[in-house]
Short mmCIF file of C-alpha atoms in Angstrom, two decimals:
data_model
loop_
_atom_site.label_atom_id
_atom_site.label_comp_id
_atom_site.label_asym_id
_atom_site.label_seq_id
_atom_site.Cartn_x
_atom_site.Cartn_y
_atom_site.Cartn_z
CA UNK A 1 -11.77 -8.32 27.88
CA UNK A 2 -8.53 -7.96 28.73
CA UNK A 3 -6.54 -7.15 25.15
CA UNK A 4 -3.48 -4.98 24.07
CA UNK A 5 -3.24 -2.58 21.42
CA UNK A 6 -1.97 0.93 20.82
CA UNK A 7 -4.49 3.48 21.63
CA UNK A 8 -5.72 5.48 18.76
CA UNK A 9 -7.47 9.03 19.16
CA UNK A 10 -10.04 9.69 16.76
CA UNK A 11 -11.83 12.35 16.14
CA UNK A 12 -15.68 12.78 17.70
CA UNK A 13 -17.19 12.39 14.20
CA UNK A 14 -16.54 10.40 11.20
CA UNK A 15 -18.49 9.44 8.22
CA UNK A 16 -20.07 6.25 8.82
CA UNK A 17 -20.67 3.81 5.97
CA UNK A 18 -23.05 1.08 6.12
CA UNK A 19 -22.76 -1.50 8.83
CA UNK A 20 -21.91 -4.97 8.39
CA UNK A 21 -20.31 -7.30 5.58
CA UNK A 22 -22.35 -5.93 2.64
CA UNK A 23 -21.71 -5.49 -0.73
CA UNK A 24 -21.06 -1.76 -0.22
CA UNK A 25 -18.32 -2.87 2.96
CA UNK A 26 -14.63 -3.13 2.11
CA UNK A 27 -12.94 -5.96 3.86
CA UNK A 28 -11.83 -4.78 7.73
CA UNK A 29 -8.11 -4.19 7.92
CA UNK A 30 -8.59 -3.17 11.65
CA UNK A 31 -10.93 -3.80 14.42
CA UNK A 32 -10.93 -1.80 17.27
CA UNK A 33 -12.45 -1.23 20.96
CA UNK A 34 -13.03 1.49 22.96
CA UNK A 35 -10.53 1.67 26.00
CA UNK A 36 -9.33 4.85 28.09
CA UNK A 37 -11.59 6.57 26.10
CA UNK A 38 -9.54 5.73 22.74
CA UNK A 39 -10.49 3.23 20.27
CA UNK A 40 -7.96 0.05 20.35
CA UNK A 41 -6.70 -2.20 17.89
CA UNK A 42 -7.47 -6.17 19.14
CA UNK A 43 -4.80 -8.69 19.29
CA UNK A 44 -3.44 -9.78 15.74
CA UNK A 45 -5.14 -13.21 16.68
CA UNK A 46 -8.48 -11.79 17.44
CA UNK A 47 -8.50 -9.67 14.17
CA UNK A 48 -7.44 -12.96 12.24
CA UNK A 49 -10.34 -14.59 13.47
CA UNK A 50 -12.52 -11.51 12.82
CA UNK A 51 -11.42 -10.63 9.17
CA UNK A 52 -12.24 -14.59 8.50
CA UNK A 53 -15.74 -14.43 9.70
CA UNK A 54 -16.41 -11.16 8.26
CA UNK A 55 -15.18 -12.01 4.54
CA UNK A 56 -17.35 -14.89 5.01
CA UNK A 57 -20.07 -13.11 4.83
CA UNK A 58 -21.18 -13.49 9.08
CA UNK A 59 -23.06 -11.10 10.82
CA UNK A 60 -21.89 -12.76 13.65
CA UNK A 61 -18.98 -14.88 15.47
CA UNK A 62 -18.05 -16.60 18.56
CA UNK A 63 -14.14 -16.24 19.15
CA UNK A 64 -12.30 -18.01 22.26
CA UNK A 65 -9.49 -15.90 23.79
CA UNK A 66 -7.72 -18.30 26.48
CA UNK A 67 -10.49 -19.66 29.31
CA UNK A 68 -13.12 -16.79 27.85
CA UNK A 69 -15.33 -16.67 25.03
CA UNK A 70 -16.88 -13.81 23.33
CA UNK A 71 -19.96 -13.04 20.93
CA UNK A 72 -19.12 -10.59 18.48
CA UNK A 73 -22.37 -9.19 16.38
CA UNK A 74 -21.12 -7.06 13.06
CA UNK A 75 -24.45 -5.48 12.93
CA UNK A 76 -25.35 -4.38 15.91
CA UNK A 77 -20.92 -3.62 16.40
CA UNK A 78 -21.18 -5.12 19.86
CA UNK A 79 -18.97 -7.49 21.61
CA UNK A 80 -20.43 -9.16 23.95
CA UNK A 81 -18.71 -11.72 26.90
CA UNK A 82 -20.64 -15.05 26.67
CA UNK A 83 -20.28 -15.87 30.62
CA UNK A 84 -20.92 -12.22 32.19
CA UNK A 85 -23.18 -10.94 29.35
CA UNK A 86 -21.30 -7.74 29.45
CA UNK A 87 -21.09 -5.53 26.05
CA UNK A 88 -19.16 -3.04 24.22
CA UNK A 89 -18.96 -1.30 21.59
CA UNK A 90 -16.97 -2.41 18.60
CA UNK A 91 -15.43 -0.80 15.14
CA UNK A 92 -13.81 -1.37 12.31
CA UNK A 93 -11.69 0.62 9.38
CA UNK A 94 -12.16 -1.15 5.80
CA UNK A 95 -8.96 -1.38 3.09
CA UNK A 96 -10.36 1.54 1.18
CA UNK A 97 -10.07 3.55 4.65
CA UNK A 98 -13.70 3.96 5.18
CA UNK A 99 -14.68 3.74 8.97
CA UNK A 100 -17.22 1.88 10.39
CA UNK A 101 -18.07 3.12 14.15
CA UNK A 102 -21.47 2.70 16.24
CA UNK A 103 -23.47 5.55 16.30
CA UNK A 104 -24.60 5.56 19.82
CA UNK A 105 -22.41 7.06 22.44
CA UNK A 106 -20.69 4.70 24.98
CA UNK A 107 -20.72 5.95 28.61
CA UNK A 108 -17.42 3.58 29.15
CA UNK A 109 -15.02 5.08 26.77
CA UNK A 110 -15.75 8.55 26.98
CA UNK A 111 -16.76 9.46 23.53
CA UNK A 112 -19.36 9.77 20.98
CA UNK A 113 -19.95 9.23 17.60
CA UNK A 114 -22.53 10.86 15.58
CA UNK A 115 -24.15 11.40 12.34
CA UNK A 116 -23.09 13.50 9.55
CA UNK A 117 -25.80 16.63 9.61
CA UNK A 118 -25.88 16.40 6.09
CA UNK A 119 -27.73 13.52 5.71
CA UNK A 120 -31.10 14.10 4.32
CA UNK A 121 -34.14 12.81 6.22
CA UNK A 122 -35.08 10.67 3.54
CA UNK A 123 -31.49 8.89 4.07
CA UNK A 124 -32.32 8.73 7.52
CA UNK A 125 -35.20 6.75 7.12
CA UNK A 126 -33.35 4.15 4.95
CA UNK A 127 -30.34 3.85 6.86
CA UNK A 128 -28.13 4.72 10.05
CA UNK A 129 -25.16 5.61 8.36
CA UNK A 130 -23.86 7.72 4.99
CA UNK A 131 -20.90 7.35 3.31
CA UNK A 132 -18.09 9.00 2.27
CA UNK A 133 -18.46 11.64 -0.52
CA UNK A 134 -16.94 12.05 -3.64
CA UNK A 135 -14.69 15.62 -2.35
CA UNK A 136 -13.84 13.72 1.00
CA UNK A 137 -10.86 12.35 2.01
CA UNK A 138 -10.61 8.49 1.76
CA UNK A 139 -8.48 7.94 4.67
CA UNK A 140 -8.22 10.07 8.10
CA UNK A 141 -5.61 12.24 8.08
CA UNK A 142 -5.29 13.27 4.62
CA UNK A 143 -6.61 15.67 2.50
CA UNK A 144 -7.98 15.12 -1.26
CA UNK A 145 -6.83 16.76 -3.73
CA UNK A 146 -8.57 18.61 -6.73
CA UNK A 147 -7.19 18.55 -10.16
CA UNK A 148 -6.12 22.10 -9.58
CA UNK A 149 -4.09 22.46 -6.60
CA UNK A 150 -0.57 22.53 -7.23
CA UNK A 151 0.55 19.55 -5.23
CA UNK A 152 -1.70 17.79 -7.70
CA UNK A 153 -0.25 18.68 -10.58
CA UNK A 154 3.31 18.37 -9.44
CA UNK A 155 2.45 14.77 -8.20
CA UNK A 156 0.56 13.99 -11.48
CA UNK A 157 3.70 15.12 -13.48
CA UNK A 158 5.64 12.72 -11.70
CA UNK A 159 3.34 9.97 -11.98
CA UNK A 160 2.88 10.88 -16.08
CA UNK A 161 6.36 8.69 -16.23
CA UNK A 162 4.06 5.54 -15.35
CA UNK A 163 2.19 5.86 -18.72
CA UNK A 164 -0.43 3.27 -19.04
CA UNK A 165 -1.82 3.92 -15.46
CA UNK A 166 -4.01 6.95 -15.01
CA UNK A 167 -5.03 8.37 -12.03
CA UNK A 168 -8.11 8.60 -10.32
CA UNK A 169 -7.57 10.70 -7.18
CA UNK A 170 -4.31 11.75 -5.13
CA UNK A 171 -4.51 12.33 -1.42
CA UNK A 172 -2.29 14.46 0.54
CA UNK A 173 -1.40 13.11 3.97
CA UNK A 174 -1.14 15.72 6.94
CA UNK A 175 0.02 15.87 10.44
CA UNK A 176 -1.49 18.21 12.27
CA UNK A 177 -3.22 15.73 14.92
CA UNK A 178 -0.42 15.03 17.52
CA UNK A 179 0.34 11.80 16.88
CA UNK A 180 1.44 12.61 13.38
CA UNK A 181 2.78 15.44 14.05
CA UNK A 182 5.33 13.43 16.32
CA UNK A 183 5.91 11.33 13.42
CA UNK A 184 6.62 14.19 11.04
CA UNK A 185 8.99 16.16 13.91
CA UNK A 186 10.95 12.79 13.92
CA UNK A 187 11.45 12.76 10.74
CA UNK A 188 12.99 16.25 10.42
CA UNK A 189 15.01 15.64 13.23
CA UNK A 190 16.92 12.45 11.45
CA UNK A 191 17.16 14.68 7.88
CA UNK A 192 19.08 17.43 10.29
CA UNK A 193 21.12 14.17 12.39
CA UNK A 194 22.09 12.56 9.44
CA UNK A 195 23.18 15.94 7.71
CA UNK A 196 25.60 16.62 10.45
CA UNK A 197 26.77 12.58 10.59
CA UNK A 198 27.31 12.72 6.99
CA UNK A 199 27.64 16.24 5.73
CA UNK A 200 24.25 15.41 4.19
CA UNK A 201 20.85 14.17 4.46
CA UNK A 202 20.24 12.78 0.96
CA UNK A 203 16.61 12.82 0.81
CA UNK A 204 15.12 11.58 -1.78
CA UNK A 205 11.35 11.26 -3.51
CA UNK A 206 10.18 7.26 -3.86
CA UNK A 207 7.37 5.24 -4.85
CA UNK A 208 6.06 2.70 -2.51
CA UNK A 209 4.56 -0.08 -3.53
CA UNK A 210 1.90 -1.48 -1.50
CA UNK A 211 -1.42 -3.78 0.01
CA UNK A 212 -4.68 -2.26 0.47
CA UNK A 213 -4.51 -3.09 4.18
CA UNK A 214 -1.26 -1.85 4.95
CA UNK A 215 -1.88 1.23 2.81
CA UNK A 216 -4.93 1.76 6.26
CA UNK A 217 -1.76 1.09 8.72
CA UNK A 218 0.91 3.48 6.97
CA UNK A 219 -2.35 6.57 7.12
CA UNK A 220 -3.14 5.47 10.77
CA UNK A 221 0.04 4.60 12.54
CA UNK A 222 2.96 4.77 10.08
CA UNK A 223 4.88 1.96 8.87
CA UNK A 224 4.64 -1.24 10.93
CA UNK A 225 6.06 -3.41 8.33
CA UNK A 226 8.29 -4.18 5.42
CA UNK A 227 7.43 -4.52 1.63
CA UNK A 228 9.96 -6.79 0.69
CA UNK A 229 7.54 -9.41 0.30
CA UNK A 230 6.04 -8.24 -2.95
CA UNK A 231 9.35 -8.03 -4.55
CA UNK A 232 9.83 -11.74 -3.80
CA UNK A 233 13.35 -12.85 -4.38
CA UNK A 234 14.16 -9.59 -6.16
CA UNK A 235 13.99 -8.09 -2.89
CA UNK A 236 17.25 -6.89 -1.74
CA UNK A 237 16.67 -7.43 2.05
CA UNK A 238 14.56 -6.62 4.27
CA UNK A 239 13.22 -3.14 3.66
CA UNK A 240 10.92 -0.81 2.64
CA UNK A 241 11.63 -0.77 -1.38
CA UNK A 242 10.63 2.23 -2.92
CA UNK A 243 11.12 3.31 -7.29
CA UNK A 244 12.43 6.61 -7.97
CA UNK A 245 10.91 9.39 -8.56
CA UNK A 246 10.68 8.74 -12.65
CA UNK A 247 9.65 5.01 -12.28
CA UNK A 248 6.33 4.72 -10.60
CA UNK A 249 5.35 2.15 -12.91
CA UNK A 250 7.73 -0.24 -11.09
CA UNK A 251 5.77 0.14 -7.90
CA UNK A 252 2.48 0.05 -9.56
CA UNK A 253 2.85 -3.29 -10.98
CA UNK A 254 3.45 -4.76 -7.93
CA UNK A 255 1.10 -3.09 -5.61
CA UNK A 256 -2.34 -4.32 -4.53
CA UNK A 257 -4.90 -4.29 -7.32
CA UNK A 258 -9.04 -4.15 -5.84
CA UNK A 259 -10.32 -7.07 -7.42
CA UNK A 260 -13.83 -5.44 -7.40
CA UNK A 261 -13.01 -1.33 -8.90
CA UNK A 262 -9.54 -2.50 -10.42
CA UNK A 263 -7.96 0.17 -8.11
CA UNK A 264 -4.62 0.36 -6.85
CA UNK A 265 -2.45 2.87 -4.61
CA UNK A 266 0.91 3.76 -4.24
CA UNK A 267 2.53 5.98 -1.82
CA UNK A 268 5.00 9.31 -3.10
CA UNK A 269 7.43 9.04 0.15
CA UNK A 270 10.18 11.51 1.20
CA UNK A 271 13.37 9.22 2.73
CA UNK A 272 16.79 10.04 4.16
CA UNK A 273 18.89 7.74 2.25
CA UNK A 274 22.05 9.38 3.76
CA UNK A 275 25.09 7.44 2.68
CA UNK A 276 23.91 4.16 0.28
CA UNK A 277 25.56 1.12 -0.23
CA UNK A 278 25.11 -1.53 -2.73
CA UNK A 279 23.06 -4.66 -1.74
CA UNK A 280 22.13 -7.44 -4.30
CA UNK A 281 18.89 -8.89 -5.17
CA UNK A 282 18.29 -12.20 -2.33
CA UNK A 283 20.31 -10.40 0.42
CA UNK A 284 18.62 -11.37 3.73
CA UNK A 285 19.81 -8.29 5.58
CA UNK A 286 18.39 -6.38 7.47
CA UNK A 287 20.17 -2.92 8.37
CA UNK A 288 23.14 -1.44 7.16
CA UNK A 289 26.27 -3.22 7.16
CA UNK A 290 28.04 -0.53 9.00
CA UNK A 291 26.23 1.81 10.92
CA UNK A 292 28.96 4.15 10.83
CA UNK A 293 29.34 4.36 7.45
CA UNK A 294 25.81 3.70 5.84
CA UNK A 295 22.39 4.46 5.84
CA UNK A 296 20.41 3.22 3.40
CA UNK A 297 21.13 0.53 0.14
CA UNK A 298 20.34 0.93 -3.33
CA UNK A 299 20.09 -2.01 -6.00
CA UNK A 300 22.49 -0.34 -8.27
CA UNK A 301 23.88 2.97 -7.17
CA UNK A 302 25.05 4.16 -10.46
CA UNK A 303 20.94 3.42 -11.65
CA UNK A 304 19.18 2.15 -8.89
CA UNK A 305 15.75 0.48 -9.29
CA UNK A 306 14.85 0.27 -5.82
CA UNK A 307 15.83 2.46 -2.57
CA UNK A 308 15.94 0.45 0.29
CA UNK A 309 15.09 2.07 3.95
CA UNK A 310 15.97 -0.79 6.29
CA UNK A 311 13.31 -2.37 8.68
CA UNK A 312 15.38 -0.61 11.65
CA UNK A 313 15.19 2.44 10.14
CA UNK A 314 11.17 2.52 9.21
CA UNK A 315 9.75 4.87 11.81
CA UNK A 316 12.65 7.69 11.48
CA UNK A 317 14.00 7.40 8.45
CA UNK A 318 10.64 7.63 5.74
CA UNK A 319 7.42 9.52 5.83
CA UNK A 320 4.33 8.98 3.53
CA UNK A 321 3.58 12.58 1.55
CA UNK A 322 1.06 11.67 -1.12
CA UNK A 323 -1.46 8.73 -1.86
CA UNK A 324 -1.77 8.15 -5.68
CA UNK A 325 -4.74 6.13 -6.75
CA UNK A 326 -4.83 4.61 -10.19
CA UNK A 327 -6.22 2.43 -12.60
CA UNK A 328 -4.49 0.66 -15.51
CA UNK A 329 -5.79 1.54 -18.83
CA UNK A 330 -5.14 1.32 -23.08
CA UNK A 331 -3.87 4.55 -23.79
CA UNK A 332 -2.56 5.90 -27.41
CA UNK A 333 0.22 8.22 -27.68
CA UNK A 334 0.91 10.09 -30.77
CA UNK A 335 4.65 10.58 -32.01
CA UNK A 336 4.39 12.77 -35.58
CA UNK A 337 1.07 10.99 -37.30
CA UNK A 338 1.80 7.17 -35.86
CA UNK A 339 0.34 6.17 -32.63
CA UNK A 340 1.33 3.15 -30.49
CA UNK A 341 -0.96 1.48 -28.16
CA UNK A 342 0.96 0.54 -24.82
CA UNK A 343 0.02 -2.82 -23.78
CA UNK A 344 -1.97 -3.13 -20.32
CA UNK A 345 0.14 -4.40 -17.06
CA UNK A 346 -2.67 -4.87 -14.72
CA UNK A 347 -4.31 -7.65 -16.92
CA UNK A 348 -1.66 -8.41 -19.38
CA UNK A 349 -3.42 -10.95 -20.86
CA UNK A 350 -2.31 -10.10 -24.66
CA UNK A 351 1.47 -10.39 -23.53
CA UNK A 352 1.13 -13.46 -21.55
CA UNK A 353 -0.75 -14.96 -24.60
CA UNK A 354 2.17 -14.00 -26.75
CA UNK A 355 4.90 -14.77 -24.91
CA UNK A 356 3.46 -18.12 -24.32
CA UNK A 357 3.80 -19.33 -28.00
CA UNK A 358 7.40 -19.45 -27.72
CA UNK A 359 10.46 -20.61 -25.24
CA UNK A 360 10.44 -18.86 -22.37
CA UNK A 361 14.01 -20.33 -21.74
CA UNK A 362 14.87 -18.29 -24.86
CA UNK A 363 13.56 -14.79 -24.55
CA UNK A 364 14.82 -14.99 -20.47
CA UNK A 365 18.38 -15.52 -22.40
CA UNK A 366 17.73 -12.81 -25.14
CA UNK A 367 16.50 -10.51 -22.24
CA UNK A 368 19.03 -10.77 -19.58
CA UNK A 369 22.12 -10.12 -22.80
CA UNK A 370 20.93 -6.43 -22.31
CA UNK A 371 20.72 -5.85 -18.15
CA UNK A 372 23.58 -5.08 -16.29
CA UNK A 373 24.61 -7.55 -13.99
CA UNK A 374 23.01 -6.65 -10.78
CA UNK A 375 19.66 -7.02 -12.57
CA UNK A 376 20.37 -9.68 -14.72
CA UNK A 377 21.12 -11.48 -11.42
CA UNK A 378 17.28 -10.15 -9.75
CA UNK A 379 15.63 -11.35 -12.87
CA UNK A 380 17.60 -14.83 -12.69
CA UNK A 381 16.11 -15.32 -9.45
CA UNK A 382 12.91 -14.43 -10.00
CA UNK A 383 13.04 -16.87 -13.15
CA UNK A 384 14.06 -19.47 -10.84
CA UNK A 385 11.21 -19.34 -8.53
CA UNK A 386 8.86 -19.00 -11.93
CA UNK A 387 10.52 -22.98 -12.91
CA UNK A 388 10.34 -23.95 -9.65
CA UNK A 389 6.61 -23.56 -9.52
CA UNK A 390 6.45 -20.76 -6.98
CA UNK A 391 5.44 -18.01 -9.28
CA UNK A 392 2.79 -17.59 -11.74
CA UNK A 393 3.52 -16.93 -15.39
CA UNK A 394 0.90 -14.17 -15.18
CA UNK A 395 3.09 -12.89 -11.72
CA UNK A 396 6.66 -13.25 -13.55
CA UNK A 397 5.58 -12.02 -16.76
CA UNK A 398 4.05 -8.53 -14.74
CA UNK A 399 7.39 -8.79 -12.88
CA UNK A 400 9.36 -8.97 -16.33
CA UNK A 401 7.53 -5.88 -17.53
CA UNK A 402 8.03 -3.86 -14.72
CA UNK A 403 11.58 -4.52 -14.46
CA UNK A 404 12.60 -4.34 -18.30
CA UNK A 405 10.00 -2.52 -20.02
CA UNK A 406 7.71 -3.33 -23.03
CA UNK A 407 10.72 -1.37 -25.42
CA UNK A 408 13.31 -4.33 -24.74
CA UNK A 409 10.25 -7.29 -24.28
CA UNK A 410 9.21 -6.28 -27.92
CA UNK A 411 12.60 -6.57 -29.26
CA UNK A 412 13.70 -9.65 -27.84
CA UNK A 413 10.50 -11.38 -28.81
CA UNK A 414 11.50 -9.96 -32.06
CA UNK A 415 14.83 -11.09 -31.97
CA UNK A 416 13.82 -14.39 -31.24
CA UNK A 417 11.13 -14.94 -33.74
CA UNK A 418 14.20 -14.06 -36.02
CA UNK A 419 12.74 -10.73 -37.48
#
């Protein structure tokens, strides 16, 4: 089959979870095939097709690519040419990062994939694969992290600011394989460019907010695509949009959520913001609007909600330091004898009940008589896609939190309800 892709070298072995779409089987945010003795990504088209048939629940599919047709069989992870009967091996890599490879070695490609020796022989008797365990890293190429190493608890003090979301595990990522060590020299090469452009390099710690499948990409290959997208019209171009360091909560509202765990991730990225500039909320731009004077934007540079890194600047300009996984949860803080339960953002199903008794044209108006104007304008637009029937009330009310908080929600539906 004659396909194009960017060869990926991974390593000889890799745990193997169990094959096909099963219960236990995140949804594929890759497939690959061996070639030059790497493992390829298919053609976006072919993996359409393939993530289509897998989610509905085939073991098997037939998928036309121009004049030829191929047979692709999840189970047995062979793709085979319907005209020549000619196979090969296939692969996949799930959402959660899991990989799924065949276990028999292919002559073809040059490589081989085998079994984790720890498997008991009673496993082996049940099944061909084992999975991940609890101490291993999710994704290739990064590095779990115990409660008691100090990058955890540095990260975890960061992430404390997000209050209502506790973590479950934070991964380090690391680039000591070549390709991401290239990514990392890059990197450090535009912090020491843009220090002698500018005088300095600016870097600064940010939250990304992100999908379970491009979280996969940004481990694997870096980033291959914007955010902007989950910011909808808040979005102040086309970027990468990244919280400071002291909001993660902002990026956690708005990132992925499993619908099966009730897991989500966000990503603790290092940037070279350089010189900023200023770029509203519904700006369709794409890059700085001088490259000799700017760098990077900022919502509000006096206090900024969102860094932007522009989509030309994705690949030198940002690296990905630290996965933080997290769930949403009730928690009680005490303040001298009185506690206060926060109110839960993945699910806010007691504020959206709440909020529904009364105007909504009213609180937006009580709300936006406390924002500054560059937000008051993001939140305008955002209402207007709510009224115009592209947003959910469940999606702008999450979006309200986030970019507010639940101090100045209370008191305007206070202020409102006249008490």
């Amino acid at each position: 089959m004659s396909t194009s892709g960017e060869g990926n070298n991974l390593p000889a072995e890799l745990p193997l979870p169990p094959l096909g779409p099963t219960k236990r089987a995140a949804a594929p945010s890759r497939f690959l095939f061996p070639r030059n003795g790497c493992w390829t990504d298919f053609p976006l088209q072919v993996l359409d097709q393939l993530r289509r048939a897998f989610l509905a629940g085939k073991t098997s599919c037939r998928v036309q690519v121009g004049a030829a047709s191929y047979f692709f069989d999840f189970r047995r992870m062979v793709q085979v040419d319907a005209e020549s009967g000619a196979a090969n091996p296939i692969a996949w890599i799930g959402v959660d990062g899991r990989c799924f490879f065949p276990i028999s070695s292919c002559s073809d490609s040059g490589f081989e994939v085998r079994l984790d020796k720890s498997l008991s022989s009673s496993e082996e008797e049940d099944s061909s694969s084992t999975t991940v365990g609890l101490g291993q890293p999710r994704w290739p190429g990064t590095e779990r992290l115990e409660t008691k190493d100090r990058d955890y608890k540095v990260v975890a003090n960061l992430f404390a600011a997000a209050g209502n979301a506790s973590i479950t595990s934070i991964h380090k990522c690391l680039y000591s394989s070549p390709a991401r060590n290239s990514r990392m020299k890059a990197f450090q090469m535009q912090v020491e460019a843009t220090r002698a452009a500018r005088g300095h390099a600016n870097v600064k710690f940010g939250w990304l907010p992100t999908t379970l499948t491009d979280l996969a990409v940004i481990v694997a290959h870096g980033f291959g695509r914007t955010n902007h997208e989950l910011l909808g019209a808040a979005a102040c171009g086309f970027g990468l949009h990244l919280s400071p360091p002291h909001s993660p909560l902002r990026s956690c509202v708005l990132s992925e959520v499993d619908d099966v765990d009730g897991e989500g991730h966000v990503v603790l990225c290092r940037a070279v913001m350089g010189n900023m500039e200023e770029v509203a909320a519904g700006s369709l731009r794409y890059h700085p609007s001088s490259s000799e004077e700017f760098d990077s934007a900022a919502d509000d540079l006096a206090s900024p909600n969102w860094y932007i890194v522009w989509s030309t600047h994705m690949n030198t300009h940002i690296i990905p330091e630290y996965i933080v996984s997290f769930r949403f949860s009730e928690q009680s803080q005490g303040t001298e004898g009185s506690r206060r339960r926060t109110m839960r953002s993945s699910s806010p199903k007691s504020s959206t009940v709440e909020i529904s008794r009364m105007s909504f044209s009213k609180l937006f108006a009580e709300i936006v008589k406390s924002l500054p104007p560059s937000m008051k304008k993001a939140l305008e637009i955002t209402y207007s896609q709510y009224k115009g029937g592209n947003l959910s009330k469940e999606a702008f009310i999450r979006y309200l939190r986030s970019t507010v908080g639940d101090k100045l929600l209370t008191s305007s539906i206070r202020s409102v309800r006249g008490y």
